[in-house]
Coordinates of C-alpha atoms in Angstrom, one line a residue:
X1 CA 1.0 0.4 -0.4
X2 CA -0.1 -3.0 -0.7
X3 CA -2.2 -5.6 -2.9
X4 CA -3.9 -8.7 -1.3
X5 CA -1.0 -11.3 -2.6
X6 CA 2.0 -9.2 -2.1
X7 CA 3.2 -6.2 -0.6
X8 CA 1.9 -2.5 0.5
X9 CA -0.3 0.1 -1.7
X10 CA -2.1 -0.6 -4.2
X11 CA -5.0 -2.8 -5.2
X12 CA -6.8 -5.7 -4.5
X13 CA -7.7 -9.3 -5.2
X14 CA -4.9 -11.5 -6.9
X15 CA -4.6 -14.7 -7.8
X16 CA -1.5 -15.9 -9.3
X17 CA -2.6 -18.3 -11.1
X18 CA -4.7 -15.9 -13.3
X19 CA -1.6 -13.8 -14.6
X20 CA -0.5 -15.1 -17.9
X21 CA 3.6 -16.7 -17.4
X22 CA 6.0 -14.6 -19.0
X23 CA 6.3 -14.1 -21.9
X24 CA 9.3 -13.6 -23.9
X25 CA 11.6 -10.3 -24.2
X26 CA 9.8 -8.7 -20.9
X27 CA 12.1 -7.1 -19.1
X28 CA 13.8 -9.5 -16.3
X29 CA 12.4 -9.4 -13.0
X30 CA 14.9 -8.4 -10.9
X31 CA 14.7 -4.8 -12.2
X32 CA 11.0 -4.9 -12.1
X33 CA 11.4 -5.8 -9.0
X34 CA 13.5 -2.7 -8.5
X35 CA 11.2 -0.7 -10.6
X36 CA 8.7 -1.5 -7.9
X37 CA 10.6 -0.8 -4.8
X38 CA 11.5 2.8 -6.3
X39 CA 8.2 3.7 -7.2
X40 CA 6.4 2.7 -4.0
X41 CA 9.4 4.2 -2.1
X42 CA 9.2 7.5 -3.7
X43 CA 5.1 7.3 -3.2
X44 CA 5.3 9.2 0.2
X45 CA 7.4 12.0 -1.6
X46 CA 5.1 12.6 -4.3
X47 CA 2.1 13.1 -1.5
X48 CA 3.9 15.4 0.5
X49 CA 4.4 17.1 -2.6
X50 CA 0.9 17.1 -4.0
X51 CA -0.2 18.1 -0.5
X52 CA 1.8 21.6 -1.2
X53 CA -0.6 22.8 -3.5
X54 CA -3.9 20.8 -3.2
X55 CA -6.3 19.3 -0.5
X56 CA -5.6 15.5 0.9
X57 CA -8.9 14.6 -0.4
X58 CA -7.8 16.2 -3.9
X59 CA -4.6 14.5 -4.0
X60 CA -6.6 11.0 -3.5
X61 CA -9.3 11.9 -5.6
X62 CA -6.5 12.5 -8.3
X63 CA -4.5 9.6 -7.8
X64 CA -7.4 6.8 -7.9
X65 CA -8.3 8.5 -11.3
X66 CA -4.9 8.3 -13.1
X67 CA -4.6 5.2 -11.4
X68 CA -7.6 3.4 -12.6
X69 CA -6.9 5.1 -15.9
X70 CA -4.0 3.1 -16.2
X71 CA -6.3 -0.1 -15.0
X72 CA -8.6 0.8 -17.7
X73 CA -6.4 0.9 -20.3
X74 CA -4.7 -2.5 -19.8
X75 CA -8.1 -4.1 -19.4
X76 CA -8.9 -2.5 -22.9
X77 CA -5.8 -3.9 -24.4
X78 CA -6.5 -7.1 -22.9
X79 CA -9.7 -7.2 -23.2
X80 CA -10.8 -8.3 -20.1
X81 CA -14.1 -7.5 -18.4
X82 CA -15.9 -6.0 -15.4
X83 CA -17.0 -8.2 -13.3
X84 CA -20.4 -8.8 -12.9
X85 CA -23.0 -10.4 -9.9
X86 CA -24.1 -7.7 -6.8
X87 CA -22.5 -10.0 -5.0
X88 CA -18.8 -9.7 -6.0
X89 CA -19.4 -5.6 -6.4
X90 CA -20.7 -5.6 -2.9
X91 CA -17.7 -7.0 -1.6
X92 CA -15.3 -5.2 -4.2
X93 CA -16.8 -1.6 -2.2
X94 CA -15.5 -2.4 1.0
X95 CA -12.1 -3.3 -0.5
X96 CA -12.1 -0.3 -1.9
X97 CA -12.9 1.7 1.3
X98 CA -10.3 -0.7 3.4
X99 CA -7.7 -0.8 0.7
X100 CA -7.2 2.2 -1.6
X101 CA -9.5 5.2 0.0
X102 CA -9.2 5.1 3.7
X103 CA -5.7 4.3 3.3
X104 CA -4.5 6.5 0.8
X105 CA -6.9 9.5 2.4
X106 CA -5.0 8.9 5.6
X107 CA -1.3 8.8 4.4
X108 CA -2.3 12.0 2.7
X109 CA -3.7 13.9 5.9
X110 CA -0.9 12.9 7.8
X111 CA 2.0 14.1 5.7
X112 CA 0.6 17.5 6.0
X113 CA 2.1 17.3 9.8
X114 CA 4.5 14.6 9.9
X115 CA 7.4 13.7 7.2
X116 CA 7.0 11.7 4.1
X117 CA 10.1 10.0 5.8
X118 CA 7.9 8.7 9.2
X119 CA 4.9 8.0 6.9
X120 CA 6.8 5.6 4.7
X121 CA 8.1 4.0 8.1
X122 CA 4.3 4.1 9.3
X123 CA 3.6 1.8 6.5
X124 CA 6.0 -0.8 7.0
X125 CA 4.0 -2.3 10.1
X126 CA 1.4 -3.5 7.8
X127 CA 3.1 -6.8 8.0
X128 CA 2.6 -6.5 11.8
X129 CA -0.5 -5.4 11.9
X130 CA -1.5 -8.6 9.8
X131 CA 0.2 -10.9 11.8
X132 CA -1.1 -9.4 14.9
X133 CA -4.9 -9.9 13.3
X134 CA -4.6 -13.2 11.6
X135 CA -3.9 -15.0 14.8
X136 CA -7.6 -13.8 15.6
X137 CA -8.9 -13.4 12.2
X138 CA -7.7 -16.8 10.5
X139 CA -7.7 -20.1 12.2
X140 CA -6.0 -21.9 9.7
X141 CA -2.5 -19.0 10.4
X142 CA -1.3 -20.2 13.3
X143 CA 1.3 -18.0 15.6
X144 CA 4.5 -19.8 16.1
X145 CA 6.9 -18.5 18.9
X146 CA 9.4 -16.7 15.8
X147 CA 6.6 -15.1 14.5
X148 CA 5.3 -14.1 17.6
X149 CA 9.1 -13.1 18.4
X150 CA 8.9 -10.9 15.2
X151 CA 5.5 -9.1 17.0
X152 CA 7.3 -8.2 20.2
X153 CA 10.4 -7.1 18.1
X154 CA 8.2 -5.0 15.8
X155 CA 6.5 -3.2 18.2
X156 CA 10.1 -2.1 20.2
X157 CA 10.9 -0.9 16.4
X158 CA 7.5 1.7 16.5
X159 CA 8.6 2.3 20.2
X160 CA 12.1 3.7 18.4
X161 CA 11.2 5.1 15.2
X162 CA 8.6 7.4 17.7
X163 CA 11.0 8.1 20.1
X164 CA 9.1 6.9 23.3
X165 CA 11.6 7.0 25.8
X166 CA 11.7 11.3 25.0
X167 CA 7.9 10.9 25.8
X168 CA 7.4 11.0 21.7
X169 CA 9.1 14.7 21.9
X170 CA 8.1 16.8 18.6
X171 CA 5.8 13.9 17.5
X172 CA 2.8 14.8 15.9
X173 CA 0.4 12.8 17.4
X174 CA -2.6 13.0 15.2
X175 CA -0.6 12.8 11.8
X176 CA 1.4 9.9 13.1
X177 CA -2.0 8.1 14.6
X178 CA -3.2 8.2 10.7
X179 CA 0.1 6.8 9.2
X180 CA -0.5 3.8 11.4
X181 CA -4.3 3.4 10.8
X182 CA -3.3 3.9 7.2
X183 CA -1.0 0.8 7.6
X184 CA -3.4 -0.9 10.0
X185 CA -6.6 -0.7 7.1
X186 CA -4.5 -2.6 4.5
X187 CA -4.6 -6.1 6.6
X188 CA -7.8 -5.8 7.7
X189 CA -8.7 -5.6 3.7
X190 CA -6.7 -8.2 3.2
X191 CA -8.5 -10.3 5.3
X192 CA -11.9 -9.4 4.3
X193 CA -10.5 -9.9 0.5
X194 CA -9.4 -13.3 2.0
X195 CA -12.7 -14.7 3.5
X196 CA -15.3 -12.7 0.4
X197 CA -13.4 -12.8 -2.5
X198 CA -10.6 -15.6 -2.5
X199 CA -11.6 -18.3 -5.4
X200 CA -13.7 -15.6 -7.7
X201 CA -13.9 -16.9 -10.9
X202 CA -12.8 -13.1 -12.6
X203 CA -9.0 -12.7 -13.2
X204 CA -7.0 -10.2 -11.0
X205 CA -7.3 -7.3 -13.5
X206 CA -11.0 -7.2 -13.8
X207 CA -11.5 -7.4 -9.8
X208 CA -8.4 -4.7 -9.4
X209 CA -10.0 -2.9 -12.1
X210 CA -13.4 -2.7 -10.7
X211 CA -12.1 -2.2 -7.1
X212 CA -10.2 1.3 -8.3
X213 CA -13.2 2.5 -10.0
X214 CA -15.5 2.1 -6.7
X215 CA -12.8 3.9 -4.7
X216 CA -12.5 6.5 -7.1
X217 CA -16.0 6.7 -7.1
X218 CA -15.9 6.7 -3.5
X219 CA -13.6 10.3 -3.2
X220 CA -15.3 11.8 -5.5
X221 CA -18.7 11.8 -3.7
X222 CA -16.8 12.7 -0.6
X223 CA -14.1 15.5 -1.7
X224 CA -16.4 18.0 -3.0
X225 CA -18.2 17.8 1.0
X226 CA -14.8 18.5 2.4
X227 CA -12.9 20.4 0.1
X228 CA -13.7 23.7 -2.5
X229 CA -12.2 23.7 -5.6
X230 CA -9.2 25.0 -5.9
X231 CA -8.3 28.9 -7.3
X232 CA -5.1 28.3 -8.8
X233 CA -3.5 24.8 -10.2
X234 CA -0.2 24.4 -9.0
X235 CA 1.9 22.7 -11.4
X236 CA 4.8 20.9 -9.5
X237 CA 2.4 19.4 -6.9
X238 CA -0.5 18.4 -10.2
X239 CA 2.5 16.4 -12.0
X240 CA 3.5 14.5 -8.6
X241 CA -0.1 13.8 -8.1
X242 CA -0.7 12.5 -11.9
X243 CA 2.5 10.4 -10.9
X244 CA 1.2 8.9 -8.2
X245 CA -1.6 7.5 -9.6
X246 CA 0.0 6.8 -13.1
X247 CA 2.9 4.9 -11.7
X248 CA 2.5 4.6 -7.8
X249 CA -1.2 3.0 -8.1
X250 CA -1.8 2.1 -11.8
X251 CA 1.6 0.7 -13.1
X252 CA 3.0 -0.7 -9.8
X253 CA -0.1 -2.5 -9.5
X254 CA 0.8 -4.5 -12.9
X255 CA 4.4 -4.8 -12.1
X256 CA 3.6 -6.3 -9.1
X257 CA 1.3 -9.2 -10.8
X258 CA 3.3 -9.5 -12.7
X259 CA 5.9 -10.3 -10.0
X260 CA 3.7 -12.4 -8.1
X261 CA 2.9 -14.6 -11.0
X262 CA 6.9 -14.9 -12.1
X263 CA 8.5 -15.6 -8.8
X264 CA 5.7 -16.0 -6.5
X265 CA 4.3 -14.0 -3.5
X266 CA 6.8 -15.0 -1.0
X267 CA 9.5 -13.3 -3.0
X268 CA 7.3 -10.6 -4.3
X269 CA 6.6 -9.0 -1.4
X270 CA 10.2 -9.0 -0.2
X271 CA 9.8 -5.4 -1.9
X272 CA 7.9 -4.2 1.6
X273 CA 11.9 -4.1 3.2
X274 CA 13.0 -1.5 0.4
X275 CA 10.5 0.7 0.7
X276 CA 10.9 2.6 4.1
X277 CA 15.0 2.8 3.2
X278 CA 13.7 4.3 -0.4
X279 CA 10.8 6.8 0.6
X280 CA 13.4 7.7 3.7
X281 CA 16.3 8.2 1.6
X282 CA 14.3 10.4 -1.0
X283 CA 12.4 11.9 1.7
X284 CA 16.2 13.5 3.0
X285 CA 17.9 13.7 -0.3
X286 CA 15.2 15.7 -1.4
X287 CA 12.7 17.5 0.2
X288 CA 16.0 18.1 2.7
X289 CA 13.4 15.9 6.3
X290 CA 15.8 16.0 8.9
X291 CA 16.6 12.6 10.4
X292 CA 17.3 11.8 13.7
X293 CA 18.9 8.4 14.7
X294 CA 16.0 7.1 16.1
X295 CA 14.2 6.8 12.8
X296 CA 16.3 4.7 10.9
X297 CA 17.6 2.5 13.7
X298 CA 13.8 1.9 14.6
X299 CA 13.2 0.9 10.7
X300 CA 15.7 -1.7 10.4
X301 CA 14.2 -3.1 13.8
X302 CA 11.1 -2.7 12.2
X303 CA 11.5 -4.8 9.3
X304 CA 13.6 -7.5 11.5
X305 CA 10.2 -7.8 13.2
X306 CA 8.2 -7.1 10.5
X307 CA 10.5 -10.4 8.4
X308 CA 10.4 -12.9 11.2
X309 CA 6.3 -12.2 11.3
X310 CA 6.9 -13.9 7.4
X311 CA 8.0 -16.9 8.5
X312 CA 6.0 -20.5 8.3
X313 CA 6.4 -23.5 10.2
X314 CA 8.3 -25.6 8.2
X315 CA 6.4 -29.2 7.3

């Protein structure tokens, strides 16, 4: 669950420089920071619980609307803006396809065969999927032997979480394939973002506006095709899905500009580490996922790799 500047689901184009500084009496940044961590974590939760009771197309559909609901709200109180020029809206659709609805379309299809606990793993390779594609995609991000280091050690991580040496024993191979596309779309929008968008004269919270409003526009011409709609509304799995978008889409997305703007990107999206050991943590403690050692001692390898892919060449 990622935004362009920082770290894993959410939104889109950022620049820091176009979030307001702080301002006095918010609330300190270290539990933002935490605030952020919890709700991302317990993202995968909530869609293995809205996927109880509705259609993984239904549960995105839902989540981009209370989402950019939230988007639309702050943009009224600030009184920001769409953005305008064909241009810019061109490129904001297919952020919205890489970022927001193929993504969060696939997490949701594959927690209806593997664990909310293995999907919130899944998407902690983003980091190394983005490494692995900015050495091809962006001259100016060049591999140094750590980073590349972090790449080989990342991959052994997947190798553990999936349990390769059991031949992937009681893997589900199609739900596990979507986690990691899932994880794998975010960079690649990053990257387009990066080369289309980067220097657009709109602030963040018109383009992340605008960008949730094409996605959502986006489901809702596909779900109907795929889905009917449904005879009974289940009430548990309808509040998780109104709080993923509310808080796991809309609010995390200003928490984490918020973030980025205050203590940079570099620290901001240090919240990628906490969320696997959150969403696996809530995905035990309570939907009762069994958890075999493999999973979290392929994590923690995980985000070794997944860290030293983070780090620059000094100078």
């Amino acid at each position: 669950m990622t935004t362009v500047t920082a770290s894993r689901d959410a939104a889109g184009p950022a620049s820091a420089s176009s979030v307001p500084p702080r301002s006095r009496g918010r609330l300190d940044w270290r539990l933002r920071f935490a605030a952020l961590s919890l709700i991302w974590g317990f993202s995968f939760l909530l869609i293995k619980v809205g996927t109880d009771g509705y259609a993984p197309f239904q549960v995105t559909l839902g989540r981009l609307v209370f989402g950019t609901s939230v988007l639309a709200a702050a943009m009224a109180v600030k009184r920001e803006r769409l953005p305008r020029g064909a241009r810019t809206w061109g490129h904001l659709t297919v952020a919205a396809f890489l970022l927001n609805a193929l993504p969060f379309s696939l997490f949701a299809y594959s927690e209806l065969t593997i664990p909310s606990t293995l999907a919130g793993i899944c998407n902690a390779t983003s980091p190394l999927w983005g490494m692995a594609l900015s050495m091809v995609a962006l001259s100016e991000d060049r591999p140094t032997r750590v980073r590349v280091a972090g790449l080989g050690i990342g991959f052994i991580g997947v190798l553990t979480v999936l349990g390769a040496w059991q031949g992937f024993h009681g893997l589900d191979a199609t739900g596990t394939a979507m986690a990691l596309l899932a994880s794998l779309s975010y960079p690649i929008g990053w990257i387009y973002v990066r080369r289309t968008l980067a220097g657009a004269g709109e602030s963040h919270l018109s383009l992340t506006g605008a960008q949730l409003l094409l996605a959502t526009v986006q489901l809702a011409v596909v779900t109907p095709l795929f889905t009917s709609v449904p005879t009974s509304f289940s009430l548990g799995p309808l509040l998780a899905i109104v709080a993923l978008g509310a808080l796991g889409t809309g609010l995390a997305v200003l928490l984490q500009y918020g973030l980025v703007a205050e203590v940079g990107p570099t620290t901001a999206q240090m919240v990628t580490y906490f969320i696997p050991v959150i969403a696996t943590a809530a995905g035990v403690a309570v939907l009762g996922e069994s958890l075999a050692w493999s999973t979290p001692v392929g994590a923690v390898i995980v985000l070794a790799g997944a860290a030293l892919t983070q780090v620059r060449r000094s100078g």
